[in-house]
Amino acid sequence: MNWPEHGSNPQYTFKKMGFPMPDNYIDFSANINPMGPPKKLKQQWGAFIEKIAEYPDPYAYTLKKKIAQKANVESSSILIGNGASEIIHMIGQMLAFKKVLIIEPSFSEYEKACRVNGCQIEYFYLKEPTWEIEWRDLINKLSVVDAVFLCNPNNPTGIQYSYSTTIRLLEECKKRDVLFIIDEAFYDFSTNYESITSLVKESNQIVLLRSLTKIYSIPGLRLGYLIAHPSIIEKLSPYQPQWSINSVAMQAGEVCLEEDSFIHKTVGFIKEERARLFSFFDREGFNVSASSVNFYLLQDPSKEALALFAYLLKRGLVPRHTYNFPGLDGKWLRFAIKSTEENSRLMEVLSEWKRLPCSPL
């Protein structure tokens, strides 16, 4: 059995490690809003269920309009998907047999979607611990590809690249006629993220991917969207099955998009908990990525990551391994920021770990 490809579903992680799954555990492997879904969503759930006897709108007209208004773009620049993963695989189909560059470490689904469609994949590796872009090497790579994937804020590091960095990369893509795909699935967890959304209407080389499942804690509903020039939307749309988005997900998305105060509260909470956690990590001698969002990479410089991974699992704490993030190769663990109590439990167990004379598997 290979390592699980994504966070969540921890039963497969316990199985891989050969450990019995405990009755009680805390899943730090899934980067979902620890506050749960908005209350308004729960209050209206009964009304949503009544819609399951009807076919959903195949064009998701109302949801598309709300997203367009929020992003300040035309509805013709929006494509809604059954999670961002569906859209990534549609992009893979559109790029079939072309040359694609992935800026690593990054979300494994880009490679999976491109590889299954016969793409030739190139990699540009960001170097730890800063994961900064070395422009000369990246520009050389751009000269031989048709498209590039950048995850910003980055998954799994949580590092956020500045607006000026994004603009520079866009300009380099324009010079070489390279499609610039930016995955912004976690942008709304950041306090100061600047997107290049306003440039979509004038450029057919920008593709912005976003997710509603992370910030609104609705991963079971699968809801994501893409922002791009209408000409790109026209190319992608034929790859999407009819009625890809169910009616319950559409209605949930419409309700969630009205919850601005929910996002504000979430960002404030994540910022406070991240500062508390990072202060602890610094005191205890852990290495941690300079994340700006709701997850981070952690490493004990004095002990192996696999040993720490096993220790945490045995205590009912489930981090995300990094074996399938090229460039990390299992040397770090990724953690989501959870509730105050759950984060405190993590710090308690990590304190115990630091005081062990050795790191037993």
mmCIF file of C-alpha atoms in Angstrom:
data_model
loop_
_atom_site.group_PDB
_atom_site.id
_atom_site.type_symbol
_atom_site.label_atom_id
_atom_site.label_comp_id
_atom_site.label_asym_id
_atom_site.label_seq_id
_atom_site.Cartn_x
_atom_site.Cartn_y
_atom_site.Cartn_z
ATOM 1 C CA MET A 1 0.000 0.000 0.000
ATOM 2 C CA ASN A 2 1.286 3.453 -0.911
ATOM 3 C CA TRP A 3 1.159 6.438 1.407
ATOM 4 C CA PRO A 4 -2.262 8.165 1.460
ATOM 5 C CA GLU A 5 -2.282 10.928 -1.162
ATOM 6 C CA HIS A 6 -4.209 13.530 0.833
ATOM 7 C CA GLY A 7 -5.057 14.599 4.356
ATOM 8 C CA SER A 8 -8.223 13.440 6.195
ATOM 9 C CA ASN A 9 -9.514 9.840 6.189
ATOM 10 C CA PRO A 10 -6.939 8.934 8.869
ATOM 11 C CA GLN A 11 -7.917 5.253 8.884
ATOM 12 C CA TYR A 12 -5.629 4.791 5.874
ATOM 13 C CA THR A 13 -2.718 6.457 7.662
ATOM 14 C CA PHE A 14 -3.081 4.162 10.685
ATOM 15 C CA LYS A 15 -3.308 1.182 8.336
ATOM 16 C CA LYS A 16 -0.152 2.217 6.478
ATOM 17 C CA MET A 17 1.748 2.484 9.765
ATOM 18 C CA GLY A 18 0.368 -0.815 11.052
ATOM 19 C CA PHE A 19 -1.250 0.822 14.091
ATOM 20 C CA PRO A 20 -4.759 0.154 15.424
ATOM 21 C CA MET A 21 -6.987 3.182 14.936
ATOM 22 C CA PRO A 22 -8.015 4.676 18.302
ATOM 23 C CA ASP A 23 -11.629 5.474 19.133
ATOM 24 C CA ASN A 24 -10.682 9.084 19.794
ATOM 25 C CA TYR A 25 -8.221 11.087 17.742
ATOM 26 C CA ILE A 26 -7.552 14.630 16.504
ATOM 27 C CA ASP A 27 -7.042 14.960 12.762
ATOM 28 C CA PHE A 28 -4.411 17.628 12.053
ATOM 29 C CA SER A 29 -3.962 16.370 8.481
ATOM 30 C CA ALA A 30 -6.954 18.147 6.859
ATOM 31 C CA ASN A 31 -6.633 21.910 6.312
ATOM 32 C CA ILE A 32 -10.262 22.768 7.053
ATOM 33 C CA ASN A 33 -11.634 25.721 9.034
ATOM 34 C CA PRO A 34 -11.629 24.574 12.685
ATOM 35 C CA MET A 35 -14.703 26.712 13.378
ATOM 36 C CA GLY A 36 -16.882 24.393 11.296
ATOM 37 C CA PRO A 37 -19.516 25.543 8.782
ATOM 38 C CA PRO A 38 -21.348 28.852 9.253
ATOM 39 C CA LYS A 39 -24.369 28.625 11.588
ATOM 40 C CA LYS A 40 -26.653 29.964 8.870
ATOM 41 C CA LEU A 41 -25.787 26.951 6.743
ATOM 42 C CA LYS A 42 -26.953 24.578 9.445
ATOM 43 C CA GLN A 43 -30.140 26.574 10.004
ATOM 44 C CA GLN A 44 -31.172 26.274 6.354
ATOM 45 C CA TRP A 45 -30.198 22.644 5.839
ATOM 46 C CA GLY A 46 -33.775 21.412 5.862
ATOM 47 C CA ALA A 47 -34.679 23.666 2.944
ATOM 48 C CA PHE A 48 -31.695 22.384 0.978
ATOM 49 C CA ILE A 49 -32.818 18.774 1.299
ATOM 50 C CA GLU A 50 -36.168 19.586 -0.324
ATOM 51 C CA LYS A 51 -34.272 20.395 -3.528
ATOM 52 C CA ILE A 52 -32.815 16.912 -3.973
ATOM 53 C CA ALA A 53 -35.956 15.800 -5.816
ATOM 54 C CA GLU A 54 -35.139 18.316 -8.579
ATOM 55 C CA TYR A 55 -32.334 18.388 -11.131
ATOM 56 C CA PRO A 56 -29.732 21.040 -10.280
ATOM 57 C CA ASP A 57 -29.138 24.034 -12.504
ATOM 58 C CA PRO A 58 -26.506 22.764 -14.985
ATOM 59 C CA TYR A 59 -25.091 26.302 -15.292
ATOM 60 C CA ALA A 60 -25.154 27.131 -11.554
ATOM 61 C CA TYR A 61 -26.402 30.566 -12.607
ATOM 62 C CA THR A 62 -27.189 32.083 -9.187
ATOM 63 C CA LEU A 63 -24.033 30.817 -7.489
ATOM 64 C CA LYS A 64 -21.909 31.897 -10.436
ATOM 65 C CA LYS A 65 -23.405 35.395 -10.279
ATOM 66 C CA LYS A 66 -22.674 35.701 -6.543
ATOM 67 C CA ILE A 67 -19.082 34.566 -6.986
ATOM 68 C CA ALA A 68 -18.604 36.982 -9.890
ATOM 69 C CA GLN A 69 -19.905 39.902 -7.820
ATOM 70 C CA LYS A 70 -17.657 39.010 -4.915
ATOM 71 C CA ALA A 71 -14.593 38.654 -7.172
ATOM 72 C CA ASN A 72 -15.538 41.735 -9.229
ATOM 73 C CA VAL A 73 -15.448 39.885 -12.549
ATOM 74 C CA GLU A 74 -18.034 38.956 -15.173
ATOM 75 C CA SER A 75 -20.025 35.741 -14.761
ATOM 76 C CA SER A 76 -18.531 34.575 -18.056
ATOM 77 C CA SER A 77 -15.160 34.429 -16.269
ATOM 78 C CA ILE A 78 -16.390 31.891 -13.692
ATOM 79 C CA LEU A 79 -16.471 28.100 -13.881
ATOM 80 C CA ILE A 80 -17.827 26.191 -10.888
ATOM 81 C CA GLY A 81 -16.657 22.667 -10.143
ATOM 82 C CA ASN A 82 -17.342 19.691 -7.940
ATOM 83 C CA GLY A 83 -14.456 20.777 -5.752
ATOM 84 C CA ALA A 84 -11.293 22.421 -7.061
ATOM 85 C CA SER A 85 -9.947 18.928 -7.759
ATOM 86 C CA GLU A 86 -12.472 18.404 -10.557
ATOM 87 C CA ILE A 87 -11.340 21.644 -12.173
ATOM 88 C CA ILE A 88 -7.673 20.641 -11.839
ATOM 89 C CA HIS A 89 -8.433 17.450 -13.733
ATOM 90 C CA MET A 90 -10.309 19.436 -16.375
ATOM 91 C CA ILE A 91 -7.215 21.610 -16.773
ATOM 92 C CA GLY A 92 -5.163 18.437 -17.138
ATOM 93 C CA GLN A 93 -7.432 17.379 -19.995
ATOM 94 C CA MET A 94 -7.108 20.778 -21.652
ATOM 95 C CA LEU A 95 -3.298 20.526 -21.392
ATOM 96 C CA ALA A 96 -3.130 16.923 -22.648
ATOM 97 C CA PHE A 97 0.296 15.991 -24.098
ATOM 98 C CA LYS A 98 1.717 19.472 -23.444
ATOM 99 C CA LYS A 99 4.699 20.426 -21.271
ATOM 100 C CA VAL A 100 3.785 21.498 -17.750
ATOM 101 C CA LEU A 101 5.917 22.992 -14.963
ATOM 102 C CA ILE A 102 4.975 22.473 -11.307
ATOM 103 C CA ILE A 103 6.560 24.664 -8.644
ATOM 104 C CA GLU A 104 7.288 22.211 -5.825
ATOM 105 C CA PRO A 105 6.568 21.286 -3.093
ATOM 106 C CA SER A 106 2.909 21.586 -3.953
ATOM 107 C CA PHE A 107 -0.497 19.917 -4.099
ATOM 108 C CA SER A 108 -0.058 16.438 -5.584
ATOM 109 C CA GLU A 109 -3.248 16.614 -7.651
ATOM 110 C CA TYR A 110 -1.592 18.854 -10.293
ATOM 111 C CA GLU A 111 0.871 16.143 -11.214
ATOM 112 C CA LYS A 112 -1.753 13.409 -11.056
ATOM 113 C CA ALA A 113 -4.132 15.293 -13.368
ATOM 114 C CA CYS A 114 -1.413 16.151 -15.863
ATOM 115 C CA ARG A 115 0.270 12.764 -15.871
ATOM 116 C CA VAL A 116 -2.947 10.849 -16.579
ATOM 117 C CA ASN A 117 -3.427 13.111 -19.624
ATOM 118 C CA GLY A 118 -0.013 12.415 -21.077
ATOM 119 C CA CYS A 119 1.630 15.713 -20.149
ATOM 120 C CA GLN A 120 5.388 16.009 -19.966
ATOM 121 C CA ILE A 121 6.061 17.281 -16.447
ATOM 122 C CA GLU A 122 8.940 19.485 -15.360
ATOM 123 C CA TYR A 123 9.648 20.502 -11.762
ATOM 124 C CA PHE A 124 11.028 23.629 -10.149
ATOM 125 C CA TYR A 125 12.028 22.951 -6.543
ATOM 126 C CA LEU A 126 11.756 25.638 -3.887
ATOM 127 C CA LYS A 127 14.581 25.244 -1.375
ATOM 128 C CA GLU A 128 13.925 24.913 2.330
ATOM 129 C CA PRO A 129 13.722 26.495 4.805
ATOM 130 C CA THR A 130 12.623 29.763 3.127
ATOM 131 C CA TRP A 131 11.111 28.274 -0.053
ATOM 132 C CA GLU A 132 11.934 31.456 -1.945
ATOM 133 C CA ILE A 133 11.865 31.616 -5.747
ATOM 134 C CA GLU A 134 15.244 31.662 -7.489
ATOM 135 C CA TRP A 135 14.293 33.578 -10.598
ATOM 136 C CA ARG A 136 17.088 32.672 -12.993
ATOM 137 C CA ASP A 137 16.460 28.948 -12.640
ATOM 138 C CA LEU A 138 12.688 29.383 -12.834
ATOM 139 C CA ILE A 139 12.860 31.534 -15.976
ATOM 140 C CA ASN A 140 14.997 28.899 -17.673
ATOM 141 C CA LYS A 141 12.328 26.311 -16.874
ATOM 142 C CA LEU A 142 9.522 28.528 -18.195
ATOM 143 C CA SER A 143 11.208 28.723 -21.581
ATOM 144 C CA VAL A 144 10.422 25.082 -22.377
ATOM 145 C CA VAL A 145 6.850 24.598 -21.059
ATOM 146 C CA ASP A 146 3.268 25.463 -22.011
ATOM 147 C CA ALA A 147 1.835 25.976 -18.521
ATOM 148 C CA VAL A 148 2.989 26.465 -14.931
ATOM 149 C CA PHE A 149 1.254 25.660 -11.621
ATOM 150 C CA LEU A 150 1.856 27.866 -8.574
ATOM 151 C CA CYS A 151 0.034 27.223 -5.294
ATOM 152 C CA ASN A 152 -0.302 30.537 -3.426
ATOM 153 C CA PRO A 153 -0.495 30.495 -0.456
ATOM 154 C CA ASN A 154 1.512 27.357 -0.891
ATOM 155 C CA ASN A 155 0.331 23.935 0.177
ATOM 156 C CA PRO A 156 2.067 22.396 2.139
ATOM 157 C CA THR A 157 4.354 25.168 3.451
ATOM 158 C CA GLY A 158 1.739 27.892 4.001
ATOM 159 C CA ILE A 159 4.211 30.396 2.503
ATOM 160 C CA GLN A 160 2.515 33.326 0.772
ATOM 161 C CA TYR A 161 4.120 34.913 -2.289
ATOM 162 C CA SER A 162 3.700 38.665 -2.692
ATOM 163 C CA TYR A 163 1.657 40.457 -5.323
ATOM 164 C CA SER A 164 4.870 41.733 -6.919
ATOM 165 C CA THR A 165 6.192 38.162 -7.145
ATOM 166 C CA THR A 166 2.970 37.002 -8.803
ATOM 167 C CA ILE A 167 3.054 39.896 -11.266
ATOM 168 C CA ARG A 168 6.659 39.193 -12.170
ATOM 169 C CA LEU A 169 5.870 35.546 -12.812
ATOM 170 C CA LEU A 170 2.862 36.554 -14.923
ATOM 171 C CA GLU A 171 5.026 38.864 -17.041
ATOM 172 C CA GLU A 172 7.571 36.090 -17.588
ATOM 173 C CA CYS A 173 4.722 33.792 -18.644
ATOM 174 C CA LYS A 174 3.390 36.369 -21.080
ATOM 175 C CA LYS A 175 6.788 36.695 -22.758
ATOM 176 C CA ARG A 176 6.871 32.945 -23.365
ATOM 177 C CA ASP A 177 3.156 32.326 -24.035
ATOM 178 C CA VAL A 178 2.872 30.143 -20.911
ATOM 179 C CA LEU A 179 -0.462 29.573 -19.170
ATOM 180 C CA PHE A 180 -0.164 30.753 -15.535
ATOM 181 C CA ILE A 181 -2.280 28.632 -13.170
ATOM 182 C CA ILE A 182 -2.483 29.915 -9.584
ATOM 183 C CA ASP A 183 -4.185 27.774 -6.953
ATOM 184 C CA GLU A 184 -5.590 30.170 -4.342
ATOM 185 C CA ALA A 185 -7.486 27.528 -2.336
ATOM 186 C CA PHE A 186 -6.305 29.047 0.965
ATOM 187 C CA TYR A 187 -6.128 32.746 0.093
ATOM 188 C CA ASP A 188 -9.080 33.667 2.302
ATOM 189 C CA PHE A 189 -7.304 32.407 5.453
ATOM 190 C CA SER A 190 -4.646 35.110 4.976
ATOM 191 C CA THR A 191 -4.877 38.618 6.411
ATOM 192 C CA ASN A 192 -3.136 40.426 3.541
ATOM 193 C CA TYR A 193 -3.429 38.363 0.354
ATOM 194 C CA GLU A 194 -3.476 40.324 -2.913
ATOM 195 C CA SER A 195 -4.841 38.464 -5.909
ATOM 196 C CA ILE A 196 -4.415 39.363 -9.596
ATOM 197 C CA THR A 197 -8.136 38.858 -10.218
ATOM 198 C CA SER A 198 -8.503 42.273 -11.828
ATOM 199 C CA LEU A 199 -6.115 41.260 -14.626
ATOM 200 C CA VAL A 200 -8.206 38.296 -15.768
ATOM 201 C CA LYS A 201 -10.385 40.368 -18.113
ATOM 202 C CA GLU A 202 -7.366 41.547 -20.108
ATOM 203 C CA SER A 203 -5.298 38.355 -20.161
ATOM 204 C CA ASN A 204 -6.097 34.871 -21.458
ATOM 205 C CA GLN A 205 -3.013 33.459 -19.717
ATOM 206 C CA ILE A 206 -4.280 33.597 -16.119
ATOM 207 C CA VAL A 207 -6.187 30.791 -14.400
ATOM 208 C CA LEU A 208 -7.149 31.277 -10.741
ATOM 209 C CA LEU A 209 -8.353 28.254 -8.763
ATOM 210 C CA ARG A 210 -10.330 28.673 -5.542
ATOM 211 C CA SER A 211 -12.124 26.469 -3.047
ATOM 212 C CA LEU A 212 -15.215 27.069 -0.929
ATOM 213 C CA THR A 213 -14.739 23.839 1.002
ATOM 214 C CA LYS A 214 -11.708 24.919 3.057
ATOM 215 C CA ILE A 215 -12.773 28.275 4.498
ATOM 216 C CA TYR A 216 -16.421 27.274 5.022
ATOM 217 C CA SER A 217 -15.590 23.761 6.290
ATOM 218 C CA ILE A 218 -17.797 21.925 3.773
ATOM 219 C CA PRO A 219 -15.389 19.391 2.175
ATOM 220 C CA GLY A 220 -18.107 16.748 2.008
ATOM 221 C CA LEU A 221 -20.100 18.912 -0.413
ATOM 222 C CA ARG A 222 -17.225 19.448 -2.904
ATOM 223 C CA LEU A 223 -17.380 23.013 -4.197
ATOM 224 C CA GLY A 224 -14.708 25.034 -5.961
ATOM 225 C CA TYR A 225 -14.439 27.519 -8.795
ATOM 226 C CA LEU A 226 -12.123 28.945 -11.398
ATOM 227 C CA ILE A 227 -11.651 32.554 -12.518
ATOM 228 C CA ALA A 228 -10.255 33.102 -16.011
ATOM 229 C CA HIS A 229 -10.776 34.922 -19.291
ATOM 230 C CA PRO A 230 -14.019 33.768 -21.008
ATOM 231 C CA SER A 231 -11.969 32.198 -23.804
ATOM 232 C CA ILE A 232 -10.383 29.810 -21.258
ATOM 233 C CA ILE A 233 -13.768 29.040 -19.715
ATOM 234 C CA GLU A 234 -15.029 28.081 -23.191
ATOM 235 C CA LYS A 235 -12.108 25.692 -23.669
ATOM 236 C CA LEU A 236 -12.561 24.043 -20.268
ATOM 237 C CA SER A 237 -16.357 23.734 -20.112
ATOM 238 C CA PRO A 238 -16.693 20.804 -22.567
ATOM 239 C CA TYR A 239 -14.611 18.644 -20.211
ATOM 240 C CA GLN A 240 -17.131 19.003 -17.375
ATOM 241 C CA PRO A 241 -19.916 16.404 -17.051
ATOM 242 C CA GLN A 242 -23.512 17.638 -17.043
ATOM 243 C CA TRP A 243 -24.904 18.341 -13.555
ATOM 244 C CA SER A 244 -21.449 18.119 -12.031
ATOM 245 C CA ILE A 245 -22.462 20.255 -9.025
ATOM 246 C CA ASN A 246 -25.393 19.026 -6.976
ATOM 247 C CA SER A 247 -28.206 21.328 -5.855
ATOM 248 C CA VAL A 248 -27.365 21.071 -2.144
ATOM 249 C CA ALA A 249 -23.781 22.191 -2.769
ATOM 250 C CA MET A 250 -24.992 25.111 -4.907
ATOM 251 C CA GLN A 251 -27.387 26.352 -2.236
ATOM 252 C CA ALA A 252 -24.781 25.922 0.476
ATOM 253 C CA GLY A 253 -22.338 27.966 -1.595
ATOM 254 C CA GLU A 254 -24.873 30.770 -2.020
ATOM 255 C CA VAL A 255 -25.435 30.953 1.735
ATOM 256 C CA CYS A 256 -21.732 30.782 2.571
ATOM 257 C CA LEU A 257 -20.826 33.652 0.245
ATOM 258 C CA GLU A 258 -22.995 35.965 2.364
ATOM 259 C CA GLU A 259 -21.012 35.181 5.518
ATOM 260 C CA ASP A 260 -18.341 37.908 5.450
ATOM 261 C CA SER A 261 -18.250 38.193 9.238
ATOM 262 C CA PHE A 262 -17.603 34.442 9.464
ATOM 263 C CA ILE A 263 -14.455 34.814 7.363
ATOM 264 C CA HIS A 264 -13.294 37.820 9.383
ATOM 265 C CA LYS A 265 -13.751 35.885 12.624
ATOM 266 C CA THR A 266 -11.954 32.849 11.183
ATOM 267 C CA VAL A 267 -8.932 34.850 10.007
ATOM 268 C CA GLY A 268 -8.601 36.512 13.414
ATOM 269 C CA PHE A 269 -8.777 33.188 15.224
ATOM 270 C CA ILE A 270 -6.250 31.511 12.920
ATOM 271 C CA LYS A 271 -3.841 34.434 13.322
ATOM 272 C CA GLU A 272 -3.985 34.255 17.138
ATOM 273 C CA GLU A 273 -3.608 30.472 17.301
ATOM 274 C CA ARG A 274 -0.780 30.481 14.754
ATOM 275 C CA ALA A 275 1.134 33.027 16.839
ATOM 276 C CA ARG A 276 0.593 30.970 20.002
ATOM 277 C CA LEU A 277 1.722 27.752 18.327
ATOM 278 C CA PHE A 278 4.752 29.311 16.646
ATOM 279 C CA SER A 279 5.901 30.869 19.902
ATOM 280 C CA PHE A 280 5.779 27.418 21.493
ATOM 281 C CA PHE A 281 7.649 25.814 18.570
ATOM 282 C CA ASP A 282 10.384 28.416 18.838
ATOM 283 C CA ARG A 283 10.807 27.838 22.588
ATOM 284 C CA GLU A 284 10.915 24.072 22.138
ATOM 285 C CA GLY A 285 13.423 24.115 19.263
ATOM 286 C CA PHE A 286 11.199 22.949 16.391
ATOM 287 C CA ASN A 287 11.639 24.170 12.832
ATOM 288 C CA VAL A 288 8.447 25.571 11.337
ATOM 289 C CA SER A 289 7.570 27.102 7.967
ATOM 290 C CA ALA A 290 6.670 30.812 7.913
ATOM 291 C CA SER A 291 3.045 30.124 7.154
ATOM 292 C CA SER A 292 0.471 32.875 6.702
ATOM 293 C CA VAL A 293 -2.553 30.567 6.684
ATOM 294 C CA ASN A 294 -4.210 27.725 8.612
ATOM 295 C CA PHE A 295 -1.504 25.066 8.303
ATOM 296 C CA TYR A 296 2.272 24.783 8.537
ATOM 297 C CA LEU A 297 5.206 22.425 8.223
ATOM 298 C CA LEU A 298 6.951 21.218 11.381
ATOM 299 C CA GLN A 299 10.272 19.482 11.877
ATOM 300 C CA ASP A 300 12.326 18.395 14.865
ATOM 301 C CA PRO A 301 15.911 19.042 13.694
ATOM 302 C CA SER A 302 17.314 16.511 16.123
ATOM 303 C CA LYS A 303 15.089 13.511 15.335
ATOM 304 C CA GLU A 304 13.577 11.759 12.326
ATOM 305 C CA ALA A 305 10.165 12.900 11.106
ATOM 306 C CA LEU A 306 8.904 9.313 10.794
ATOM 307 C CA ALA A 307 9.610 8.679 14.465
ATOM 308 C CA LEU A 308 7.692 11.814 15.465
ATOM 309 C CA PHE A 309 4.884 10.831 13.078
ATOM 310 C CA ALA A 310 4.565 7.422 14.761
ATOM 311 C CA TYR A 311 4.738 8.929 18.258
ATOM 312 C CA LEU A 312 1.886 11.337 17.507
ATOM 313 C CA LEU A 313 -0.304 8.676 15.904
ATOM 314 C CA LYS A 314 0.049 6.450 18.970
ATOM 315 C CA ARG A 315 -1.251 9.346 21.053
ATOM 316 C CA GLY A 316 -4.227 9.963 18.810
ATOM 317 C CA LEU A 317 -2.850 12.967 16.947
ATOM 318 C CA VAL A 318 -2.838 12.677 13.152
ATOM 319 C CA PRO A 319 -0.429 14.922 11.217
ATOM 320 C CA ARG A 320 -0.001 14.852 7.428
ATOM 321 C CA HIS A 321 3.045 13.017 6.107
ATOM 322 C CA THR A 322 5.017 14.709 3.292
ATOM 323 C CA TYR A 323 6.285 11.673 1.374
ATOM 324 C CA ASN A 324 4.359 12.613 -1.761
ATOM 325 C CA PHE A 325 5.388 16.281 -1.790
ATOM 326 C CA PRO A 326 8.403 16.412 -4.139
ATOM 327 C CA GLY A 327 11.227 18.295 -2.495
ATOM 328 C CA LEU A 328 10.104 17.400 1.037
ATOM 329 C CA ASP A 329 10.313 13.602 0.785
ATOM 330 C CA GLY A 330 8.942 12.959 4.250
ATOM 331 C CA LYS A 331 11.385 15.200 6.125
ATOM 332 C CA TRP A 332 8.611 17.439 7.499
ATOM 333 C CA LEU A 333 5.116 16.940 8.916
ATOM 334 C CA ARG A 334 2.193 19.197 8.054
ATOM 335 C CA PHE A 335 -0.347 20.289 10.650
ATOM 336 C CA ALA A 336 -3.631 22.156 10.344
ATOM 337 C CA ILE A 337 -4.474 24.776 12.945
ATOM 338 C CA LYS A 338 -7.362 23.337 14.942
ATOM 339 C CA SER A 339 -9.389 24.550 17.931
ATOM 340 C CA THR A 340 -7.650 26.125 20.922
ATOM 341 C CA GLU A 341 -8.086 22.945 22.965
ATOM 342 C CA GLU A 342 -6.805 20.698 20.177
ATOM 343 C CA ASN A 343 -3.780 22.914 19.531
ATOM 344 C CA SER A 344 -3.020 22.878 23.256
ATOM 345 C CA ARG A 345 -3.143 19.084 23.232
ATOM 346 C CA LEU A 346 -0.656 19.040 20.353
ATOM 347 C CA MET A 347 1.721 21.294 22.285
ATOM 348 C CA GLU A 348 1.384 19.082 25.353
ATOM 349 C CA VAL A 349 2.328 15.941 23.403
ATOM 350 C CA LEU A 350 5.172 17.692 21.581
ATOM 351 C CA SER A 351 6.562 18.835 24.935
ATOM 352 C CA GLU A 352 6.558 15.207 26.069
ATOM 353 C CA TRP A 353 8.303 14.206 22.842
ATOM 354 C CA LYS A 354 11.062 16.761 23.384
ATOM 355 C CA ARG A 355 11.799 15.332 26.803
ATOM 356 C CA LEU A 356 12.252 11.756 25.617
ATOM 357 C CA PRO A 357 15.829 10.417 25.730
ATOM 358 C CA CYS A 358 15.307 8.912 22.273
ATOM 359 C CA SER A 359 12.606 8.767 19.593
ATOM 360 C CA PRO A 360 11.193 5.233 19.533
ATOM 361 C CA LEU A 361 9.021 4.035 16.636
#
